[in-house]
Tab-separated table of C-alpha atoms in Angstrom:
chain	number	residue	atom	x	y	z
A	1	UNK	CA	-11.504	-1.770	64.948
A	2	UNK	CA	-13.163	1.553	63.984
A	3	UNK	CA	-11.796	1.495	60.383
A	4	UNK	CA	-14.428	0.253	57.350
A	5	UNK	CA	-12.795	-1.189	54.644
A	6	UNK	CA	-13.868	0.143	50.979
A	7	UNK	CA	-13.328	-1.984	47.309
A	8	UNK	CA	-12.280	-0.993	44.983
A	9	UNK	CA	-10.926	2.516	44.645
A	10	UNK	CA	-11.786	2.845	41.327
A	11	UNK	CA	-14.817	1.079	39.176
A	12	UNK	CA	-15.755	1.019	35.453
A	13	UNK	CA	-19.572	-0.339	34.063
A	14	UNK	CA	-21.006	-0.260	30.917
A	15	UNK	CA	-24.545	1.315	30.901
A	16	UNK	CA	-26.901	-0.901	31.823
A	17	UNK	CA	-24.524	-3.434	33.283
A	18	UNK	CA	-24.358	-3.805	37.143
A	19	UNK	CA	-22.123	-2.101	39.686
A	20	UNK	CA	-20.773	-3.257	42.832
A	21	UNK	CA	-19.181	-1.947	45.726
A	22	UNK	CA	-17.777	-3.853	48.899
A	23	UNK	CA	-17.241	-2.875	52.250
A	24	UNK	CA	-16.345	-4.864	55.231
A	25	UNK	CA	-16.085	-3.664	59.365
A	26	UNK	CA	-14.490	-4.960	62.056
A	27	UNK	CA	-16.889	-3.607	65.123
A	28	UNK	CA	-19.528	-5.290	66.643
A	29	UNK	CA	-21.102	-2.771	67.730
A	30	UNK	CA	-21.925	-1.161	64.752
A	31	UNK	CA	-25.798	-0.888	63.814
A	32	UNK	CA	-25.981	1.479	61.334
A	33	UNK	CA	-24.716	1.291	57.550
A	34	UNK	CA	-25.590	3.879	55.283
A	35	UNK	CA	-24.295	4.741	51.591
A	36	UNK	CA	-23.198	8.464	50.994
A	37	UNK	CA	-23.455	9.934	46.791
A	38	UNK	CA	-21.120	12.541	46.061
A	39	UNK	CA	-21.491	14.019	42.697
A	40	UNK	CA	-18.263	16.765	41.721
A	41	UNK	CA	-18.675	19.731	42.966
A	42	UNK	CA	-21.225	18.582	46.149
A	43	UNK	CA	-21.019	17.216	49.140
A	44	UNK	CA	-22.005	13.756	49.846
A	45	UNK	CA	-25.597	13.192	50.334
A	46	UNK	CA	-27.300	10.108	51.882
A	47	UNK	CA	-28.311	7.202	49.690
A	48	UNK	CA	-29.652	4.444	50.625
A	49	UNK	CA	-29.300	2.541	54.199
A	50	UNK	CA	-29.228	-0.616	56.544
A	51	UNK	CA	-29.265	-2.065	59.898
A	52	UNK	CA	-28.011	-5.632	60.553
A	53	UNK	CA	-31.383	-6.783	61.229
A	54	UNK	CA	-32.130	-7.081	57.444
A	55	UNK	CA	-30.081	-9.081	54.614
A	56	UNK	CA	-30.907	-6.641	52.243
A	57	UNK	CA	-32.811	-3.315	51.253
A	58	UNK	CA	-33.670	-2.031	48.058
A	59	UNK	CA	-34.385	1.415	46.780
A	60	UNK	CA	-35.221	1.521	42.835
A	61	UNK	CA	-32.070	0.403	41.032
A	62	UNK	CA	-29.894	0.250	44.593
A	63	UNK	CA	-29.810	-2.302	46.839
A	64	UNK	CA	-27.834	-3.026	49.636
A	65	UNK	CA	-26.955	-6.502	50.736
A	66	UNK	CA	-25.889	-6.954	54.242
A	67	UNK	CA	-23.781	-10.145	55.724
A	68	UNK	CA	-23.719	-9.908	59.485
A	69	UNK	CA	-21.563	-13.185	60.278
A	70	UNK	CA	-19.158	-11.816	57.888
A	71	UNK	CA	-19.187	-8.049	58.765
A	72	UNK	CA	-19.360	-7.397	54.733
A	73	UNK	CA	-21.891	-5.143	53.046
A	74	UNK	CA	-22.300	-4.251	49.258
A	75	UNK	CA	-24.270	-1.871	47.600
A	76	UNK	CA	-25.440	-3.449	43.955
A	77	UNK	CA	-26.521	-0.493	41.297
A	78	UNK	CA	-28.486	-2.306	38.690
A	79	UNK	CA	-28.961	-1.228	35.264
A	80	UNK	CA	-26.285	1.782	35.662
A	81	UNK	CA	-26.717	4.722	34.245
A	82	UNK	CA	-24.110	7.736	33.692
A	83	UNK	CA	-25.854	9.310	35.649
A	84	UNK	CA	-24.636	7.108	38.357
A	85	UNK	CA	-21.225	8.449	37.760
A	86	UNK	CA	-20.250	9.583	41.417
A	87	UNK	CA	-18.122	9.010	44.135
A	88	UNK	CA	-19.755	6.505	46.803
A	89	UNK	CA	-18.584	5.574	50.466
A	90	UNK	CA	-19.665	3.344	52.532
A	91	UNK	CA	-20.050	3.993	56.187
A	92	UNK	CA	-21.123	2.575	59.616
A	93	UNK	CA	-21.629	3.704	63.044
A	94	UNK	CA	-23.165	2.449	66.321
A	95	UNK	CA	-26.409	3.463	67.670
A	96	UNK	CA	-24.856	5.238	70.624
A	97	UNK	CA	-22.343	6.811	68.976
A	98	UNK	CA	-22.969	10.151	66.382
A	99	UNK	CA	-19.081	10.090	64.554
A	100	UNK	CA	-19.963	8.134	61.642
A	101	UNK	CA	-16.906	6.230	60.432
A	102	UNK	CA	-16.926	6.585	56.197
A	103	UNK	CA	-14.646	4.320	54.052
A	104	UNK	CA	-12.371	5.698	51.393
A	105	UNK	CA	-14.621	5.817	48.588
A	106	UNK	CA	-15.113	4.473	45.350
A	107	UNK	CA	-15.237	6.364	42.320
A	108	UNK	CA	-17.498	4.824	39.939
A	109	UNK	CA	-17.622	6.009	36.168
A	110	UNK	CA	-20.670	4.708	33.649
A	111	UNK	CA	-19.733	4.267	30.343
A	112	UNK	CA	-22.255	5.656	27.808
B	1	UNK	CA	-36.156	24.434	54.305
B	2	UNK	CA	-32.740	25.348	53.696
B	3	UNK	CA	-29.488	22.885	53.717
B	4	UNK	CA	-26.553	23.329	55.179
B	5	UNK	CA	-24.387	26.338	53.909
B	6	UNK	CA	-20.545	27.111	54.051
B	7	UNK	CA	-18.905	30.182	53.020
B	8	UNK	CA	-16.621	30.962	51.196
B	9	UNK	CA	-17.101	29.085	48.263
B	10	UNK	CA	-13.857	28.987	47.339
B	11	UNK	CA	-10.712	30.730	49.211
B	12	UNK	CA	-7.126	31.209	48.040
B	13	UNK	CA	-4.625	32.019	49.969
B	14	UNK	CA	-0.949	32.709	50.925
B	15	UNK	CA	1.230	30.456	52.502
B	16	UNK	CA	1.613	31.643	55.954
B	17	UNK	CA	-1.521	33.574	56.314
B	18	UNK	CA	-4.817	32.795	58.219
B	19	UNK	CA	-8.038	31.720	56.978
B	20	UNK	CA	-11.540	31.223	58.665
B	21	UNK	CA	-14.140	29.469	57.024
B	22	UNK	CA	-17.453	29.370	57.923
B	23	UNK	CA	-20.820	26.668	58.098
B	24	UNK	CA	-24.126	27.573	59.242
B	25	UNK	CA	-25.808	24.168	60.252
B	26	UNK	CA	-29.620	22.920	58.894
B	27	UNK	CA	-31.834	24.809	62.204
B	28	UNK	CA	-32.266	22.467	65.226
B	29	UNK	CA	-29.786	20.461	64.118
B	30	UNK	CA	-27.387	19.483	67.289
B	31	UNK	CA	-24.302	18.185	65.661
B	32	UNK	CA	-22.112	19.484	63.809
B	33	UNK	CA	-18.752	17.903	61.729
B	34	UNK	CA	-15.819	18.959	60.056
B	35	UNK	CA	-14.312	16.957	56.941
B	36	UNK	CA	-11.149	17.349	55.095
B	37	UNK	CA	-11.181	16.241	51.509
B	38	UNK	CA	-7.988	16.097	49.604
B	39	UNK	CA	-8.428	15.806	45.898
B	40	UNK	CA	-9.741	12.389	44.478
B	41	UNK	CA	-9.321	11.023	48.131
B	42	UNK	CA	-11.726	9.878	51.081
B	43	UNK	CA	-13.400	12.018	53.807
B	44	UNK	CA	-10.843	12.886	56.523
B	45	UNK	CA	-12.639	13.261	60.311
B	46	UNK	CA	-11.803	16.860	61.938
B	47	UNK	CA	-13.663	18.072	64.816
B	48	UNK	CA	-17.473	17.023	66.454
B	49	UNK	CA	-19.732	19.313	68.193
B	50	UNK	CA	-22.683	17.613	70.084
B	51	UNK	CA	-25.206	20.479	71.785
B	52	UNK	CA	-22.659	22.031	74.695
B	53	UNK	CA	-20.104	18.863	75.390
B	54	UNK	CA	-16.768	19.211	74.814
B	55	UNK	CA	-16.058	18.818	70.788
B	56	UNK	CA	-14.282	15.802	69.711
B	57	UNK	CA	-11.202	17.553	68.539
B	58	UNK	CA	-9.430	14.186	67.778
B	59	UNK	CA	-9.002	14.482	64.041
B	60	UNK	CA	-7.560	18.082	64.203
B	61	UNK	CA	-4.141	17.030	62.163
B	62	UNK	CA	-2.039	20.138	63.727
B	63	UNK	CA	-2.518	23.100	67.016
B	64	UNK	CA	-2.466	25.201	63.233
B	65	UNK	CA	-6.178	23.675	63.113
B	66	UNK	CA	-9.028	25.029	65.381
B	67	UNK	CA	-13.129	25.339	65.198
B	68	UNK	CA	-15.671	26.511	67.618
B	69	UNK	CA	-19.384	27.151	67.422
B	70	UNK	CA	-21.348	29.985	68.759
B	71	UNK	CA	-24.537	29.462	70.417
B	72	UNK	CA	-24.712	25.850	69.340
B	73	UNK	CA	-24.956	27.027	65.345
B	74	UNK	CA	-22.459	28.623	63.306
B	75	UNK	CA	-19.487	26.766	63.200
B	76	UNK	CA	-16.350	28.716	62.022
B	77	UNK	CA	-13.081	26.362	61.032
B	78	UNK	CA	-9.700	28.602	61.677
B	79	UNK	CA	-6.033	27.191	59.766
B	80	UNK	CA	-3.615	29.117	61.354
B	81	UNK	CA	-0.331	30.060	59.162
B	82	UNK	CA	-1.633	27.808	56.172
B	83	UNK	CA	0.705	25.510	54.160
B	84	UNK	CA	0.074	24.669	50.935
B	85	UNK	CA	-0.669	20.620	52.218
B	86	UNK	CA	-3.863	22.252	53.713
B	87	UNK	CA	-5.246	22.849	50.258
B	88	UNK	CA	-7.699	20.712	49.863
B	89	UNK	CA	-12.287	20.716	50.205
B	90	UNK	CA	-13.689	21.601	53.919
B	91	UNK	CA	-16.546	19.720	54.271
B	92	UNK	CA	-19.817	20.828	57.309
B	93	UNK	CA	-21.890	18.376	57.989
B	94	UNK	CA	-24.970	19.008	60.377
B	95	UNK	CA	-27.394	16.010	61.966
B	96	UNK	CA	-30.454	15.816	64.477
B	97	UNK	CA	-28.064	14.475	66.835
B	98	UNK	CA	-29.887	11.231	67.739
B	99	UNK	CA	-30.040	8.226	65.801
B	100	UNK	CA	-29.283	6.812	62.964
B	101	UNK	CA	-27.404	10.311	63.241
B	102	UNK	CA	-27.840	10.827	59.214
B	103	UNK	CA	-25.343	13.313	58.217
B	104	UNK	CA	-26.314	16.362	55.591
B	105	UNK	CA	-23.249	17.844	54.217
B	106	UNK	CA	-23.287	21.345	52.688
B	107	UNK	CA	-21.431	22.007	49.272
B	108	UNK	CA	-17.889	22.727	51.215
B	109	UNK	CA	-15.091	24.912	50.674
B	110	UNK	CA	-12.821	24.610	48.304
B	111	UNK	CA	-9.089	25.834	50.075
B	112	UNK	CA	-5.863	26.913	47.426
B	113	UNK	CA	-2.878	27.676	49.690
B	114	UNK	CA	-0.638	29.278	47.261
């Protein structure tokens, strides 16, 4: 119930093409769905997130989409860039509850 | 102001021997987290400090594996008698401590058990 589930491992996009990563949850009581960047060499760093009161947000060229009924949320990077190249997970947590639970990442690579 | 900071960079070491690595949280910050990141792979949950509860010590993989932190700050990770499985990136992460709890990591240490 605590895990999040994170597709797919590995992702390839053409420059300017359109990336997109899936995540589904299992708890309810999760409210809180953010989007970690991790670049080699760094630690993650927040990107972009969501609460289940909203379908979708969007931030410049990311935008997370959000399906409560189904417990699945994507994050959609339009026009890629390489310098999207990064590792991304997904995570979620609930508001009363500080141990955010990440998925296992995706690895996305832009091709110039 | 600053981020979050961890030291040493980078730390090899001997099988068998000790090694303490250290993360000085973002100020006023009143959580504190420690990841394990093996290479190419996910973000592995350690140990949770909240202000002065008891840590969450549920992701410590071995009694080789302990943390504390002083005066609700520094944060020192200690691997007792290292094997070379333990090499791998030690991630700190620091947050306000109330919601939506966002999590800023610092660089992390890179760990070669030799």
């Amino acid at each position: 119930q605590q895990q999040v589930k994170q597709s797919p491992q590995s992702l390839i996009v053409q420059k300017g093409g359109i990336s997109i990563i899936n995540c589904a949850y299992e708890n309810t009581a999760f409210d809180y769905f953010p989007w970690y960047q991790q670049f080699p060499g760094k630690g993650p760093a927040l990107l972009i997130a969501i609460r289940p009161d909203v379908s979708e947000k969007k931030e410049g060229r990311f935008t997370i989409s959000f399906n409560k009924s189904a417990k699945q949320f994507s994050l959609h990077i339009m026009d890629s860039q390489p310098g999207d190249s990064a590792t991304y997970f997904c995570a979620a947590n609930g508001d009363r509850d500080d141990k955010i639970i990440f998925g296992k990442g995706t690895r996305l690579h832009i091709l110039p | 102001g600053a981020g979050v900071s961890q030291s040493p960079s980078n730390k090899v070491t001997e099988k068998g021997k000790d090694v303490e690595l250290r993360c000085d949280p973002i100020s006023g910050h009143t959580a504190l987290y420690w990841y394990r990141q093996s290479l190419g792979q996910g973000l592995e949950f350690l140990i949770y400090f909240q202000g002065n509860s008891a840590p969450d010590k549920s992701g410590l993989p071995s009694d080789r594996f302990s943390a504390e932190r002083t005066g609700g700050s520094v944060s020192t990770l200690t691997i007792q008698r290292t094997q070379q499985e333990d090499s791998a990136v030690y991630l700190c992460a620091s947050s306000q401590g109330l919601a939506p709890y966002e999590q800023y990591f610092g660089p992390g240490t890179r760990l070669t058990v030799t």
